[in-house]
Every structure is written in C-alpha cells, then in structure tokens.
Short mmCIF file of C-alpha atoms in Angstrom, two decimals:
data_model
loop_
_atom_site.label_atom_id
_atom_site.label_comp_id
_atom_site.label_asym_id
_atom_site.label_seq_id
_atom_site.Cartn_x
_atom_site.Cartn_y
_atom_site.Cartn_z
CA GLN Y 7 -6.95 -15.63 -9.02
CA LEU Y 8 -4.06 -14.65 -6.77
CA GLN Y 9 -4.98 -14.34 -3.10
CA LEU Y 10 -2.98 -13.36 -0.03
CA GLN Y 11 -3.83 -14.13 3.58
CA GLU Y 12 -2.16 -12.75 6.68
CA SER Y 13 -1.89 -14.83 9.85
CA GLY Y 14 -0.38 -14.44 13.28
CA PRO Y 15 -1.09 -13.33 16.86
CA GLY Y 16 -3.54 -10.50 17.30
CA LEU Y 17 -2.02 -9.39 20.59
CA VAL Y 18 1.63 -8.70 21.32
CA LYS Y 19 3.16 -7.35 24.52
CA PRO Y 20 5.29 -4.19 24.52
CA SER Y 21 9.01 -4.84 23.90
CA GLU Y 22 8.29 -8.20 22.31
CA THR Y 23 8.50 -9.20 18.64
CA LEU Y 24 5.52 -9.08 16.29
CA SER Y 25 5.49 -11.99 13.84
CA LEU Y 26 3.15 -12.35 10.87
CA THR Y 27 3.03 -14.66 7.87
CA CYS Y 28 1.44 -14.07 4.48
CA THR Y 29 0.35 -17.12 2.51
CA VAL Y 30 0.06 -16.71 -1.25
CA SER Y 31 -2.39 -18.89 -3.17
CA GLY Y 32 -3.38 -19.01 -6.82
CA GLY Y 33 0.12 -18.13 -8.00
CA SER Y 34 3.79 -18.59 -7.28
CA ILE Y 35 5.77 -16.40 -4.92
CA SER Y 36 8.79 -17.22 -7.10
CA SER Y 37 7.54 -14.94 -9.88
CA ARG Y 38 10.41 -12.96 -11.37
CA THR Y 39 8.28 -9.86 -11.93
CA TYR Y 40 7.05 -9.16 -8.43
CA TYR Y 41 8.21 -8.35 -4.97
CA TRP Y 42 6.01 -9.10 -1.94
CA GLY Y 43 5.28 -6.37 0.55
CA TRP Y 44 4.01 -5.49 3.98
CA ILE Y 45 2.00 -2.33 4.67
CA ARG Y 46 0.39 -1.24 7.93
CA GLN Y 47 -2.38 1.14 8.93
CA PRO Y 48 -2.81 2.36 12.54
CA PRO Y 49 -6.45 2.73 13.59
CA GLY Y 50 -7.95 5.81 11.94
CA LYS Y 51 -4.71 6.71 10.18
CA GLY Y 52 -3.07 6.33 6.79
CA LEU Y 53 -1.00 3.65 5.09
CA GLU Y 54 2.68 3.06 5.86
CA TRP Y 55 4.95 0.83 3.80
CA ILE Y 56 7.04 -1.49 5.96
CA GLY Y 57 9.13 -3.34 3.41
CA SER Y 58 9.18 -5.72 0.47
CA ILE Y 59 11.02 -8.91 -0.48
CA TYR Y 60 11.88 -10.73 -3.71
CA TYR Y 61 11.71 -14.51 -3.98
CA SER Y 62 15.51 -14.60 -3.94
CA GLY Y 63 15.51 -12.89 -0.54
CA ASN Y 64 16.46 -9.39 -1.66
CA THR Y 65 14.73 -6.82 0.51
CA TYR Y 66 13.82 -3.17 0.68
CA TYR Y 67 12.80 -1.63 4.02
CA ASN Y 68 11.25 1.62 5.13
CA PRO Y 69 14.21 3.54 6.61
CA SER Y 70 12.11 4.60 9.60
CA LEU Y 71 11.51 0.95 10.56
CA LYS Y 72 14.60 -0.72 9.15
CA SER Y 73 16.37 -1.23 12.47
CA ARG Y 74 13.45 -3.29 13.81
CA VAL Y 75 12.18 -5.11 10.71
CA THR Y 76 13.06 -8.44 9.17
CA ILE Y 77 11.17 -9.80 6.17
CA SER Y 78 11.87 -13.33 4.97
CA VAL Y 79 10.53 -15.64 2.28
CA ASP Y 80 9.86 -19.37 2.17
CA THR Y 81 9.34 -20.36 -1.45
CA SER Y 82 8.63 -24.00 -0.55
CA LYS Y 83 5.56 -22.89 1.39
CA ASN Y 84 4.67 -19.95 -0.89
CA GLN Y 85 4.87 -17.68 2.13
CA PHE Y 86 6.67 -14.58 3.29
CA SER Y 87 6.94 -13.29 6.82
CA LEU Y 88 7.35 -10.14 8.86
CA LYS Y 89 9.12 -9.72 12.16
CA LEU Y 90 9.01 -6.38 13.98
CA SER Y 91 11.03 -6.23 17.16
CA SER Y 92 10.76 -4.10 20.30
CA VAL Y 93 7.16 -3.17 19.63
CA THR Y 94 5.34 -0.34 21.40
CA VAL Y 95 1.71 0.75 21.42
CA ALA Y 96 2.54 2.87 18.36
CA ASP Y 97 2.92 -0.36 16.38
CA THR Y 98 -0.76 -1.21 16.90
CA ALA Y 99 -2.19 -1.38 13.40
CA VAL Y 100 -3.87 -3.43 10.72
CA TYR Y 101 -1.07 -5.19 8.87
CA TYR Y 102 -1.56 -5.96 5.18
CA CYS Y 103 0.48 -8.09 2.83
CA ALA Y 104 0.37 -7.47 -0.91
CA ARG Y 105 2.02 -8.37 -4.19
CA HIS Y 106 4.38 -5.57 -5.17
CA ALA Y 107 5.04 -4.84 -8.81
CA PHE Y 108 8.48 -3.62 -9.82
CA ALA Y 109 10.35 -2.78 -12.98
CA SER Y 110 13.77 -1.44 -13.82
CA GLY Y 111 14.73 -1.63 -10.17
CA ILE Y 112 11.87 0.61 -9.06
CA LEU Y 113 9.16 -0.53 -6.67
CA LEU Y 114 5.75 0.17 -8.17
CA TRP Y 115 2.16 -0.59 -7.15
CA PHE Y 116 0.57 -3.07 -4.73
CA ASP Y 117 -2.04 -5.45 -6.07
CA PRO Y 118 -3.74 -7.54 -4.82
CA TRP Y 119 -3.87 -7.00 -1.07
CA GLY Y 120 -4.67 -9.41 1.72
CA GLN Y 121 -7.65 -8.65 3.90
CA GLY Y 122 -5.41 -7.41 6.71
CA THR Y 123 -4.98 -8.47 10.31
CA LEU Y 124 -5.24 -6.27 13.38
CA VAL Y 125 -2.29 -6.50 15.74
CA THR Y 126 -2.69 -4.82 19.10
CA VAL Y 127 0.31 -4.05 21.27
CA SER Y 128 -0.74 -4.12 24.89
CA SER Y 129 0.32 -5.60 28.19
CA GLN H 30 3.68 13.91 8.24
CA SER H 31 3.43 12.07 4.93
CA VAL H 32 5.97 12.55 2.15
CA LEU H 33 3.10 12.97 -0.32
CA THR H 34 0.49 15.57 0.63
CA GLN H 35 -3.22 15.04 0.05
CA PRO H 36 -6.19 17.13 1.23
CA PRO H 37 -7.77 15.47 4.28
CA SER H 38 -11.23 15.59 2.77
CA VAL H 39 -13.22 16.43 -0.34
CA SER H 40 -16.92 16.22 -1.04
CA GLY H 41 -19.35 16.37 -3.90
CA ALA H 42 -22.95 15.71 -4.80
CA PRO H 43 -24.04 12.66 -6.78
CA GLY H 44 -23.29 13.12 -10.47
CA GLN H 45 -20.64 15.78 -9.87
CA ARG H 46 -16.90 15.67 -10.56
CA VAL H 47 -14.30 15.81 -7.81
CA THR H 48 -10.53 15.84 -7.89
CA ILE H 49 -8.03 14.76 -5.26
CA SER H 50 -4.52 16.19 -5.40
CA CYS H 51 -1.27 14.53 -4.39
CA THR H 52 1.72 16.80 -4.00
CA GLY H 53 5.27 15.52 -3.77
CA SER H 54 8.77 16.80 -4.35
CA SER H 55 11.83 16.54 -6.55
CA SER H 56 12.79 13.19 -5.03
CA ASN H 57 9.55 11.42 -5.86
CA ILE H 58 6.85 12.66 -8.25
CA GLY H 59 9.03 15.49 -9.51
CA ALA H 60 11.84 13.05 -10.26
CA GLY H 61 9.58 11.27 -12.72
CA TYR H 62 8.46 8.37 -10.59
CA ASP H 63 4.98 7.11 -11.30
CA VAL H 64 1.99 7.72 -9.05
CA HIS H 65 -0.51 5.02 -8.16
CA TRP H 66 -3.90 5.35 -6.48
CA TYR H 67 -5.95 3.17 -4.14
CA GLN H 68 -9.53 3.26 -2.92
CA GLN H 69 -10.29 2.05 0.60
CA LEU H 70 -13.92 1.46 1.43
CA PRO H 71 -14.79 1.51 5.15
CA GLY H 72 -13.52 -1.57 6.95
CA THR H 73 -11.85 -3.10 3.91
CA ALA H 74 -8.39 -3.45 2.43
CA PRO H 75 -7.23 -0.88 -0.13
CA LYS H 76 -8.19 -1.59 -3.73
CA PHE H 77 -5.87 -0.86 -6.64
CA LEU H 78 -7.42 1.97 -8.66
CA ILE H 79 -4.90 3.69 -10.97
CA TYR H 80 -1.34 2.72 -11.91
CA ALA H 81 1.46 4.61 -13.56
CA ASN H 82 -0.29 7.97 -13.26
CA SER H 83 -3.23 7.43 -15.58
CA ASN H 84 -3.85 3.74 -16.26
CA ARG H 85 -6.88 1.84 -15.00
CA PRO H 86 -6.61 -1.84 -14.06
CA SER H 87 -9.22 -4.12 -15.55
CA GLY H 88 -12.58 -3.67 -13.88
CA VAL H 89 -12.10 -0.08 -12.70
CA PRO H 90 -14.83 2.18 -14.17
CA ASP H 91 -13.72 4.89 -16.58
CA ARG H 92 -15.27 7.43 -14.20
CA PHE H 93 -11.90 7.24 -12.44
CA SER H 94 -8.94 8.91 -14.11
CA GLY H 95 -5.48 10.05 -13.10
CA SER H 96 -2.98 12.60 -14.25
CA LYS H 97 0.46 13.87 -13.30
CA SER H 98 2.30 17.12 -13.86
CA GLY H 99 5.52 18.36 -12.30
CA THR H 100 5.63 17.46 -8.63
CA SER H 101 1.90 16.71 -8.36
CA ALA H 102 -0.68 14.18 -9.43
CA SER H 103 -4.46 14.15 -9.38
CA LEU H 104 -7.26 11.64 -9.24
CA ALA H 105 -10.54 12.67 -10.83
CA ILE H 106 -13.88 11.00 -10.28
CA THR H 107 -16.76 11.94 -12.56
CA GLY H 108 -20.43 11.05 -12.23
CA LEU H 109 -20.01 10.72 -8.48
CA GLN H 110 -21.93 7.85 -6.90
CA ALA H 111 -22.74 7.04 -3.28
CA GLU H 112 -20.57 3.93 -3.54
CA ASP H 113 -17.53 6.12 -4.23
CA GLU H 114 -17.54 7.32 -0.63
CA ALA H 115 -14.20 6.06 0.64
CA ASP H 116 -10.64 7.01 1.52
CA TYR H 117 -8.26 7.52 -1.39
CA TYR H 118 -4.47 7.19 -1.21
CA CYS H 119 -1.72 8.11 -3.64
CA GLN H 120 1.61 6.26 -3.67
CA SER H 121 4.95 6.71 -5.38
CA TYR H 122 8.65 5.91 -5.06
CA ASP H 123 11.12 8.21 -3.36
CA SER H 124 14.77 8.16 -4.35
CA SER H 125 15.95 9.84 -1.15
CA LEU H 126 14.32 7.12 0.93
CA SER H 127 14.95 4.37 -1.63
CA GLY H 128 11.45 3.17 -0.97
CA VAL H 129 7.72 3.51 -1.25
CA VAL H 130 5.83 6.54 0.02
CA PHE H 131 2.10 7.07 0.52
CA GLY H 132 -0.02 10.17 0.78
CA GLY H 133 -1.89 10.74 4.01
CA GLY H 134 -5.20 9.84 2.41
CA THR H 135 -8.29 11.82 1.43
CA LYS H 136 -11.77 11.07 2.67
CA LEU H 137 -14.37 11.50 -0.06
CA THR H 138 -17.89 12.28 1.13
CA VAL H 139 -20.78 12.00 -1.29
CA LEU H 140 -23.33 14.55 -0.15
#
C-alpha cells in the first residue's frame, strides 16, 4: 500500500532554512487525482497545514507561511520537498507529509500520512 | 486561534456515546465545503477517520459517524472504548484563505 516517509535534519539553527523531503513508495506521485501536502504540529499543539503540490508543480500554500515556504516535486525520484526559510523557535514541530485528495479544484482530505519527523529550531 | 473551533476536551465512560463539535463560518463549512475528521493516538501520526462529512474509509468501525449542518459539523462515537482515547481534529477548506484549515483538536478521555 502507499507509504510516505519524511527525511531531513532534526536540528536547524534560527534564521536558517529548514529542508525536508518526503519519499512516496507503493504508488506514483504523478497521480492525476492527488496533491501532496505538508502539515506540521508544534509540541503539545494542533495541526497546521503548510502547503500542497501537484505532480505538475502547481502549489497551494498557507497564507500565513507563504512568504517563507517553497514546496517542490521530483517525479523521477517519487519525492516532494519542503523548504521553510528564516526559521525561529516557533517553527519547532513534528512535520508530516501526506497524500492530499482533491476534486473540482478543492483541496480535500489527507490520507495516508507519514510517521512525521521532529524538527527542532535551536542554536 | 484556529479557523475551526472544537471543544478542548470531552469525556465519557466505556460504552457511552460522545460527540465532538466543529464550528466554522460562512467561508468554510457554511459555504458548503466538506468536513473531514482525523484521530491521533498518543505519539502517532493522525489517522483518517471520516471524509466528506459522513463517510467512513475502509476499516473504520461504524461506531464512528459524522454529520454536518449549517456552519458546524459533529463527530459521534458510540460504544466508547478505552482505545478511542485520543485527540480528534476536524478539517475543511476555506475560500477566504484559499486553503486548508484545521480545528484546534479535542482530547477525548475515556473514564
């Protein structure tokens, strides 16, 4: 079945750029019926959508993070990636990647999810 | 401050029925956008629970059900079990933000 796995540094210094990659296995990232999304969860807090990307490269971003976020896709590697610039301690969170259903131009549910990776912003 | 409002916590005894509300506005739930629900067990990734207001993915017990009316949605859990103790999140689409919004999450305690 489809599986997603996040990877990347677990520690990032303030003001630097957080970079994560999500590897998709058991299915193609070039599916025409799904986007691929990033969601984060600060310790002890709720879920926050970061953004989502289509295999063609079309993206949707959370307006509150848009100025600092870049999501890209590499169909040859079946991967998509997240870059978050100018990080602060407030960006410390578990970062999840997930397949993102969509229809009629509307972003729908996330399923399945990766296991998540904790990224700590600290000097 | 989440765009979708959920109660921080609910509780119930084994075998009982509990409901979790998710209140939005005219730019999300009230605009007709579907609501989806997730269950997050301690220390794990969220699990897809309900889609498009009231539909259960394969493998989700029929003890879980969802509904939507006006600017709100609800998740109901009947026959409460200890294993249901988790955080529950609602999610929808918001036209003002042109993106996805989550509720703040509700912690379910099985007494």
